[in-house]
Amino acid sequence: MAQPFPPVEPYAHGLLDVGDGNRIYWETSGGPEGKAALCVHGGPGSGGRRGSRAMFDPEVFRIILFDQRGCGESLPHASDPSVGLEHNTTDHLIADMERLREHLGVERWLLYGGSWGSTLILAYAERHPERVSEVVLVGVTTTRPEETDWLHRGVGRFLPGPWETFRDALPEPDRGGDLAAAYDRLMNSPDESVRVKAVRAWCAWEDAVIAHEALGHPGTYSGRPDDALVALVRLCAHYFTNDAWLDDGQLLRHAHRLAGIPAVLIHGRLDLGTPLKTAWELAAAWPDADLRVIDDSGHTGSPAMRDAALEAIARFDANGR
């Protein structure tokens, strides 16, 4: 089996002013002259985690991590209810990635990430294909309405009890409509107790969806510090309510813009929250992408999924594609 690389610490880090009062945290580790690789976290709002460093050979890669607006070590933090989110959209995040690339003097970089991170990577790569050398996605999503509706309503047919609890945490008039939008309203309530209740209900549902993953990571959502949980739920609800500011099916329709960019798409066959269909459709629309389906894995991964990701990254080391 492939093994993650030993822990490394960043040799440089900082807060980059990206406008609108926002500063995003960034760091670089590995070799300053190595091949640039950008790790794009999921969520939206799951910043602050640094485990992606271990996926890259520090002797080969210049490993770049950043926290998206409003989460992790970026400022201001979305856990503060007074922090507005009007300047936190997919377009803003794409612009932030470009500003970071320029700040670090990177010409082209490999993009690595999963879940929401795969949506943001695809949106960036379709906007700036000339800046992308390769792509590795783990757990492919495009944040289409059908995908978020499945996560918040459709998959409830497999988990009727937890889903009813998730639904019934909302005011009764909101239970038959857009659940993400209803949670978004709760997360922006001036009443702290309302926000706390919404956070707990949202994370309990997310954990219920992944609870069947015997090889995964139970408590992935709820097992975080309180401020990180609040930012995660607030940003998820904000992005999902607005369909990530993407036209329905846009990322699949524009996949032709990715022509010539080699990629590996890695997806768990047992992923209940984000079914294989999206990864399958993306692979069909992107001839340069290889799809790896991991039979024993769900959304939160497995040793076989980790091995596939390590192998994909190694395939795109400084010596090859």
PDB file of N, CA, C and O in Angstrom, residues 91 94 108 121-133 135 246-247 249-263 282 285-289:
ATOM      1  N   ASP A  91     -17.344  33.087  -7.204  1.00  0.00           N
ATOM      2  CA  ASP A  91     -16.507  34.017  -7.965  1.00  0.00           C
ATOM      3  C   ASP A  91     -15.439  34.657  -7.083  1.00  0.00           C
ATOM      4  O   ASP A  91     -14.288  34.852  -7.521  1.00  0.00           O
ATOM      5  N   ILE A  94     -12.690  32.023  -6.526  1.00  0.00           N
ATOM      6  CA  ILE A  94     -11.857  31.864  -7.722  1.00  0.00           C
ATOM      7  C   ILE A  94     -10.855  33.024  -7.819  1.00  0.00           C
ATOM      8  O   ILE A  94      -9.667  32.813  -8.083  1.00  0.00           O
ATOM      9  N   ARG A 108       1.855  27.791 -13.041  1.00  0.00           N
ATOM     10  CA  ARG A 108       0.808  26.782 -13.173  1.00  0.00           C
ATOM     11  C   ARG A 108       0.905  25.864 -11.965  1.00  0.00           C
ATOM     12  O   ARG A 108       1.987  25.663 -11.421  1.00  0.00           O
ATOM     13  N   ILE A 121     -12.514  23.622  -7.585  1.00  0.00           N
ATOM     14  CA  ILE A 121     -11.420  23.336  -8.518  1.00  0.00           C
ATOM     15  C   ILE A 121     -11.917  23.375  -9.951  1.00  0.00           C
ATOM     16  O   ILE A 121     -11.285  23.975 -10.840  1.00  0.00           O
ATOM     17  N   LEU A 122     -13.053  22.731 -10.227  1.00  0.00           N
ATOM     18  CA  LEU A 122     -13.584  22.716 -11.591  1.00  0.00           C
ATOM     19  C   LEU A 122     -13.953  24.125 -12.051  1.00  0.00           C
ATOM     20  O   LEU A 122     -13.670  24.506 -13.196  1.00  0.00           O
ATOM     21  N   ALA A 123     -14.575  24.887 -11.171  1.00  0.00           N
ATOM     22  CA  ALA A 123     -14.949  26.254 -11.539  1.00  0.00           C
ATOM     23  C   ALA A 123     -13.715  27.096 -11.839  1.00  0.00           C
ATOM     24  O   ALA A 123     -13.694  27.877 -12.808  1.00  0.00           O
ATOM     25  N   TYR A 124     -12.669  26.949 -11.027  1.00  0.00           N
ATOM     26  CA  TYR A 124     -11.421  27.682 -11.268  1.00  0.00           C
ATOM     27  C   TYR A 124     -10.760  27.226 -12.560  1.00  0.00           C
ATOM     28  O   TYR A 124     -10.329  28.044 -13.385  1.00  0.00           O
ATOM     29  N   ALA A 125     -10.665  25.903 -12.746  1.00  0.00           N
ATOM     30  CA  ALA A 125      -9.954  25.375 -13.918  1.00  0.00           C
ATOM     31  C   ALA A 125     -10.669  25.737 -15.210  1.00  0.00           C
ATOM     32  O   ALA A 125     -10.011  25.979 -16.239  1.00  0.00           O
ATOM     33  N   GLU A 126     -11.991  25.787 -15.192  1.00  0.00           N
ATOM     34  CA  GLU A 126     -12.713  26.181 -16.400  1.00  0.00           C
ATOM     35  C   GLU A 126     -12.580  27.677 -16.671  1.00  0.00           C
ATOM     36  O   GLU A 126     -12.652  28.107 -17.826  1.00  0.00           O
ATOM     37  N   ARG A 127     -12.342  28.459 -15.637  1.00  0.00           N
ATOM     38  CA  ARG A 127     -12.116  29.894 -15.797  1.00  0.00           C
ATOM     39  C   ARG A 127     -10.673  30.186 -16.199  1.00  0.00           C
ATOM     40  O   ARG A 127     -10.413  31.113 -16.977  1.00  0.00           O
ATOM     41  N   HIS A 128      -9.726  29.407 -15.664  1.00  0.00           N
ATOM     42  CA  HIS A 128      -8.299  29.666 -15.881  1.00  0.00           C
ATOM     43  C   HIS A 128      -7.565  28.384 -16.278  1.00  0.00           C
ATOM     44  O   HIS A 128      -6.604  27.967 -15.606  1.00  0.00           O
ATOM     45  N   PRO A 129      -7.947  27.737 -17.359  1.00  0.00           N
ATOM     46  CA  PRO A 129      -7.314  26.452 -17.708  1.00  0.00           C
ATOM     47  C   PRO A 129      -5.817  26.572 -17.956  1.00  0.00           C
ATOM     48  O   PRO A 129      -5.077  25.600 -17.736  1.00  0.00           O
ATOM     49  N   GLU A 130      -5.362  27.732 -18.401  1.00  0.00           N
ATOM     50  CA  GLU A 130      -3.940  27.908 -18.700  1.00  0.00           C
ATOM     51  C   GLU A 130      -3.086  27.904 -17.436  1.00  0.00           C
ATOM     52  O   GLU A 130      -1.853  27.813 -17.510  1.00  0.00           O
ATOM     53  N   ARG A 131      -3.712  28.007 -16.268  1.00  0.00           N
ATOM     54  CA  ARG A 131      -2.990  28.032 -14.999  1.00  0.00           C
ATOM     55  C   ARG A 131      -2.971  26.683 -14.294  1.00  0.00           C
ATOM     56  O   ARG A 131      -2.460  26.565 -13.186  1.00  0.00           O
ATOM     57  N   VAL A 132      -3.545  25.660 -14.922  1.00  0.00           N
ATOM     58  CA  VAL A 132      -3.695  24.357 -14.274  1.00  0.00           C
ATOM     59  C   VAL A 132      -2.854  23.327 -15.016  1.00  0.00           C
ATOM     60  O   VAL A 132      -3.011  23.141 -16.225  1.00  0.00           O
ATOM     61  N   SER A 133      -1.972  22.647 -14.293  1.00  0.00           N
ATOM     62  CA  SER A 133      -1.138  21.620 -14.924  1.00  0.00           C
ATOM     63  C   SER A 133      -1.827  20.257 -14.893  1.00  0.00           C
ATOM     64  O   SER A 133      -1.847  19.542 -15.900  1.00  0.00           O
ATOM     65  N   VAL A 135      -5.074  17.827 -12.410  1.00  0.00           N
ATOM     66  CA  VAL A 135      -6.136  17.862 -11.402  1.00  0.00           C
ATOM     67  C   VAL A 135      -6.294  16.471 -10.797  1.00  0.00           C
ATOM     68  O   VAL A 135      -6.309  15.473 -11.515  1.00  0.00           O
ATOM     69  N   LEU A 246     -23.671  29.074  -9.567  1.00  0.00           N
ATOM     70  CA  LEU A 246     -23.372  28.399 -10.826  1.00  0.00           C
ATOM     71  C   LEU A 246     -24.688  28.057 -11.520  1.00  0.00           C
ATOM     72  O   LEU A 246     -25.643  27.630 -10.862  1.00  0.00           O
ATOM     73  N   ASP A 247     -24.730  28.223 -12.826  1.00  0.00           N
ATOM     74  CA  ASP A 247     -25.905  27.786 -13.576  1.00  0.00           C
ATOM     75  C   ASP A 247     -26.028  26.265 -13.474  1.00  0.00           C
ATOM     76  O   ASP A 247     -25.023  25.559 -13.408  1.00  0.00           O
ATOM     77  N   GLY A 249     -25.849  22.696 -14.031  1.00  0.00           N
ATOM     78  CA  GLY A 249     -25.090  21.883 -14.974  1.00  0.00           C
ATOM     79  C   GLY A 249     -23.936  22.590 -15.641  1.00  0.00           C
ATOM     80  O   GLY A 249     -23.282  22.019 -16.533  1.00  0.00           O
ATOM     81  N   GLN A 250     -23.618  23.799 -15.210  1.00  0.00           N
ATOM     82  CA  GLN A 250     -22.586  24.613 -15.870  1.00  0.00           C
ATOM     83  C   GLN A 250     -21.236  23.909 -15.941  1.00  0.00           C
ATOM     84  O   GLN A 250     -20.572  23.917 -16.988  1.00  0.00           O
ATOM     85  N   LEU A 251     -20.816  23.299 -14.849  1.00  0.00           N
ATOM     86  CA  LEU A 251     -19.471  22.719 -14.822  1.00  0.00           C
ATOM     87  C   LEU A 251     -19.344  21.528 -15.756  1.00  0.00           C
ATOM     88  O   LEU A 251     -18.281  21.298 -16.341  1.00  0.00           O
ATOM     89  N   LEU A 252     -20.410  20.769 -15.928  1.00  0.00           N
ATOM     90  CA  LEU A 252     -20.380  19.661 -16.885  1.00  0.00           C
ATOM     91  C   LEU A 252     -20.440  20.177 -18.317  1.00  0.00           C
ATOM     92  O   LEU A 252     -19.709  19.690 -19.189  1.00  0.00           O
ATOM     93  N   ARG A 253     -21.282  21.173 -18.563  1.00  0.00           N
ATOM     94  CA  ARG A 253     -21.384  21.718 -19.923  1.00  0.00           C
ATOM     95  C   ARG A 253     -20.090  22.353 -20.384  1.00  0.00           C
ATOM     96  O   ARG A 253     -19.763  22.343 -21.573  1.00  0.00           O
ATOM     97  N   HIS A 254     -19.340  22.926 -19.460  1.00  0.00           N
ATOM     98  CA  HIS A 254     -18.108  23.636 -19.809  1.00  0.00           C
ATOM     99  C   HIS A 254     -16.862  22.770 -19.644  1.00  0.00           C
ATOM    100  O   HIS A 254     -15.742  23.286 -19.698  1.00  0.00           O
ATOM    101  N   ALA A 255     -17.050  21.476 -19.481  1.00  0.00           N
ATOM    102  CA  ALA A 255     -15.898  20.592 -19.293  1.00  0.00           C
ATOM    103  C   ALA A 255     -14.963  20.594 -20.494  1.00  0.00           C
ATOM    104  O   ALA A 255     -13.772  20.275 -20.363  1.00  0.00           O
ATOM    105  N   HIS A 256     -15.454  20.995 -21.660  1.00  0.00           N
ATOM    106  CA  HIS A 256     -14.585  21.073 -22.840  1.00  0.00           C
ATOM    107  C   HIS A 256     -13.451  22.066 -22.637  1.00  0.00           C
ATOM    108  O   HIS A 256     -12.410  21.970 -23.295  1.00  0.00           O
ATOM    109  N   ARG A 257     -13.632  23.015 -21.727  1.00  0.00           N
ATOM    110  CA  ARG A 257     -12.566  23.984 -21.446  1.00  0.00           C
ATOM    111  C   ARG A 257     -11.371  23.333 -20.744  1.00  0.00           C
ATOM    112  O   ARG A 257     -10.301  23.940 -20.655  1.00  0.00           O
ATOM    113  N   LEU A 258     -11.561  22.116 -20.247  1.00  0.00           N
ATOM    114  CA  LEU A 258     -10.502  21.417 -19.532  1.00  0.00           C
ATOM    115  C   LEU A 258      -9.662  20.539 -20.461  1.00  0.00           C
ATOM    116  O   LEU A 258      -8.753  19.841 -19.992  1.00  0.00           O
ATOM    117  N   ALA A 259      -9.956  20.568 -21.744  1.00  0.00           N
ATOM    118  CA  ALA A 259      -9.241  19.731 -22.705  1.00  0.00           C
ATOM    119  C   ALA A 259      -7.736  19.960 -22.597  1.00  0.00           C
ATOM    120  O   ALA A 259      -7.264  21.104 -22.561  1.00  0.00           O
ATOM    121  N   GLY A 260      -6.998  18.862 -22.532  1.00  0.00           N
ATOM    122  CA  GLY A 260      -5.547  18.941 -22.433  1.00  0.00           C
ATOM    123  C   GLY A 260      -5.030  18.934 -21.009  1.00  0.00           C
ATOM    124  O   GLY A 260      -3.806  18.833 -20.804  1.00  0.00           O
ATOM    125  N   ILE A 261      -5.908  19.040 -20.014  1.00  0.00           N
ATOM    126  CA  ILE A 261      -5.485  18.985 -18.617  1.00  0.00           C
ATOM    127  C   ILE A 261      -5.684  17.554 -18.125  1.00  0.00           C
ATOM    128  O   ILE A 261      -6.820  17.094 -17.999  1.00  0.00           O
ATOM    129  N   PRO A 262      -4.619  16.827 -17.854  1.00  0.00           N
ATOM    130  CA  PRO A 262      -4.780  15.453 -17.360  1.00  0.00           C
ATOM    131  C   PRO A 262      -5.325  15.450 -15.937  1.00  0.00           C
ATOM    132  O   PRO A 262      -4.995  16.328 -15.128  1.00  0.00           O
ATOM    133  N   ALA A 263      -6.175  14.474 -15.643  1.00  0.00           N
ATOM    134  CA  ALA A 263      -6.811  14.433 -14.334  1.00  0.00           C
ATOM    135  C   ALA A 263      -7.092  13.001 -13.923  1.00  0.00           C
ATOM    136  O   ALA A 263      -7.221  12.101 -14.752  1.00  0.00           O
ATOM    137  N   LEU A 282     -18.872  13.494 -15.350  1.00  0.00           N
ATOM    138  CA  LEU A 282     -17.718  14.357 -15.595  1.00  0.00           C
ATOM    139  C   LEU A 282     -16.654  13.614 -16.395  1.00  0.00           C
ATOM    140  O   LEU A 282     -16.069  14.173 -17.335  1.00  0.00           O
ATOM    141  N   ALA A 285     -17.489  13.590 -19.978  1.00  0.00           N
ATOM    142  CA  ALA A 285     -17.372  14.891 -20.635  1.00  0.00           C
ATOM    143  C   ALA A 285     -15.934  15.392 -20.719  1.00  0.00           C
ATOM    144  O   ALA A 285     -15.666  16.382 -21.405  1.00  0.00           O
ATOM    145  N   TRP A 286     -14.998  14.698 -20.062  1.00  0.00           N
ATOM    146  CA  TRP A 286     -13.612  15.170 -19.958  1.00  0.00           C
ATOM    147  C   TRP A 286     -12.685  14.015 -20.364  1.00  0.00           C
ATOM    148  O   TRP A 286     -12.248  13.232 -19.528  1.00  0.00           O
ATOM    149  N   PRO A 287     -12.362  13.887 -21.635  1.00  0.00           N
ATOM    150  CA  PRO A 287     -11.574  12.739 -22.119  1.00  0.00           C
ATOM    151  C   PRO A 287     -10.207  12.604 -21.465  1.00  0.00           C
ATOM    152  O   PRO A 287      -9.645  11.502 -21.444  1.00  0.00           O
ATOM    153  N   ASP A 288      -9.662  13.696 -20.946  1.00  0.00           N
ATOM    154  CA  ASP A 288      -8.339  13.640 -20.328  1.00  0.00           C
ATOM    155  C   ASP A 288      -8.383  13.170 -18.883  1.00  0.00           C
ATOM    156  O   ASP A 288      -7.342  13.099 -18.223  1.00  0.00           O
ATOM    157  N   ALA A 289      -9.584  12.870 -18.361  1.00  0.00           N
ATOM    158  CA  ALA A 289      -9.733  12.451 -16.969  1.00  0.00           C
ATOM    159  C   ALA A 289      -9.940  10.947 -16.867  1.00  0.00           C
ATOM    160  O   ALA A 289     -10.743  10.369 -17.603  1.00  0.00           O
TER     161      ALA A 289
END
